[in-house]
Short mmCIF file of C-alpha atoms in Angstrom, two decimals:
data_model
loop_
_atom_site.label_atom_id
_atom_site.label_comp_id
_atom_site.label_asym_id
_atom_site.label_seq_id
_atom_site.Cartn_x
_atom_site.Cartn_y
_atom_site.Cartn_z
CA LEU A 230 15.54 3.66 -3.09
CA TYR A 231 17.99 3.02 0.39
CA ALA A 232 18.24 5.67 2.25
CA GLU A 233 20.29 6.97 6.11
CA GLY A 234 17.83 5.83 8.00
CA ALA A 235 17.71 7.96 11.68
CA LYS A 236 20.45 9.12 13.82
CA PRO A 237 20.59 7.82 16.77
CA GLY A 238 18.32 8.47 19.35
CA GLU A 239 15.96 10.13 16.95
CA VAL A 240 12.41 8.73 15.52
CA PRO A 241 12.92 8.76 11.50
CA SER A 242 10.72 10.48 9.47
CA ASP A 243 7.84 8.80 6.56
CA ASP A 244 11.18 9.67 3.87
CA ILE A 245 13.81 8.39 5.39
CA HIS A 246 12.23 5.52 7.58
CA ALA A 247 9.27 4.50 4.61
CA THR A 248 10.84 1.05 2.25
CA GLY A 249 10.19 -0.23 -1.71
CA LEU A 250 7.57 1.57 -3.53
CA GLU A 251 6.21 3.42 -0.78
CA ARG A 252 9.59 4.80 -0.41
CA LEU A 253 9.21 5.21 -4.60
CA GLN A 254 5.93 7.57 -4.06
CA ILE A 255 6.96 9.21 -1.51
CA LEU A 256 10.56 10.67 -3.06
CA GLY A 257 8.26 11.35 -5.82
CA GLU A 258 5.75 13.40 -4.58
CA LYS A 259 8.42 15.18 -2.79
CA GLU A 260 9.67 16.19 -5.80
CA GLY A 261 6.49 17.10 -7.94
CA VAL A 262 6.13 13.83 -9.68
CA GLU A 263 3.60 11.54 -10.03
CA VAL A 264 4.71 8.10 -9.51
CA PHE A 265 1.16 5.74 -9.27
CA ASP A 266 -1.71 6.64 -11.75
CA LEU A 267 -4.05 7.42 -9.48
CA LYS A 268 -6.53 8.34 -12.00
CA PRO A 269 -10.53 6.35 -12.86
CA LEU A 270 -10.09 5.10 -15.73
CA ASP A 271 -11.92 5.88 -18.46
CA SER A 272 -15.57 4.71 -18.67
CA SER A 273 -17.40 6.76 -21.39
CA ARG A 274 -17.72 3.75 -22.90
CA ILE A 275 -17.30 0.47 -22.96
CA GLY A 276 -13.79 -2.53 -23.69
CA THR A 277 -13.58 -4.49 -26.79
CA LEU A 278 -11.15 -6.65 -27.11
CA ALA A 279 -10.37 -4.57 -30.39
CA ASP A 280 -10.46 -1.40 -27.98
CA PRO A 281 -9.64 -2.68 -24.71
CA ILE A 282 -9.60 -0.49 -21.62
CA LYS A 283 -6.33 -0.53 -20.70
CA VAL A 284 -5.48 -1.17 -15.89
CA TYR A 285 -1.42 -1.38 -16.46
CA SER A 286 -0.25 -2.48 -13.50
CA LEU A 287 3.59 -3.41 -12.14
CA ALA A 288 2.50 -7.15 -11.28
CA PRO A 289 1.16 -9.95 -12.87
CA GLU A 290 -2.81 -9.93 -12.09
CA ARG A 291 -4.30 -6.16 -10.52
CA ILE A 292 -8.02 -5.67 -8.92
CA ILE A 293 -10.65 -3.95 -10.17
CA GLY A 294 -13.71 -2.46 -9.99
CA CYS A 295 -16.71 -2.05 -12.26
CA THR A 296 -18.95 1.04 -12.10
CA GLY A 297 -20.11 0.27 -15.60
CA SER A 298 -20.17 2.88 -19.30
CA PRO A 299 -21.65 5.60 -18.01
CA ALA A 300 -20.20 5.00 -15.01
CA GLU A 301 -22.74 4.96 -12.21
CA SER A 302 -25.03 2.65 -13.91
CA HIS A 303 -24.77 -0.93 -11.83
CA GLU A 304 -23.81 -1.57 -8.44
CA LEU A 305 -19.42 -2.01 -8.22
CA HIS A 306 -17.84 -5.50 -9.03
CA TRP A 307 -14.79 -6.44 -8.33
CA MET A 308 -12.77 -8.74 -10.97
CA ASN A 309 -9.89 -9.97 -11.24
CA LEU A 310 -8.02 -9.44 -14.17
CA THR A 311 -4.11 -11.58 -15.35
CA THR A 312 -1.64 -10.83 -17.94
CA GLU A 313 -2.69 -14.88 -19.08
CA LYS A 314 -7.00 -13.80 -19.49
CA VAL A 315 -9.13 -11.70 -20.48
CA ARG A 316 -12.41 -10.48 -18.26
CA ARG A 317 -15.65 -8.53 -18.52
CA CYS A 318 -18.19 -7.78 -16.49
CA PRO A 319 -21.21 -9.87 -16.64
CA GLU A 320 -23.31 -6.90 -16.05
CA CYS A 321 -22.21 -4.47 -18.48
CA GLY A 322 -19.62 -6.18 -20.71
CA SER A 323 -16.91 -3.77 -20.53
#
């Protein structure tokens, strides 16, 4: 994920100047690979402990929003998910 950098006197482009996960995403786009899954989660059902709606993350925590099941059935509720604590939407129970 390291680049050579811009030559002296040149302004670097995004693909040369970017670092870390941003660079990974830019390189993936150049190759036609979607590095991060940006599609919305399944909102056709309510997640349960036996059949949860899984939220994948590279970090041990992630902020998610619930709009209900079916989608848009209630106002957006934000929640902080962690690997240690199971969270449920206070409005729909998903």
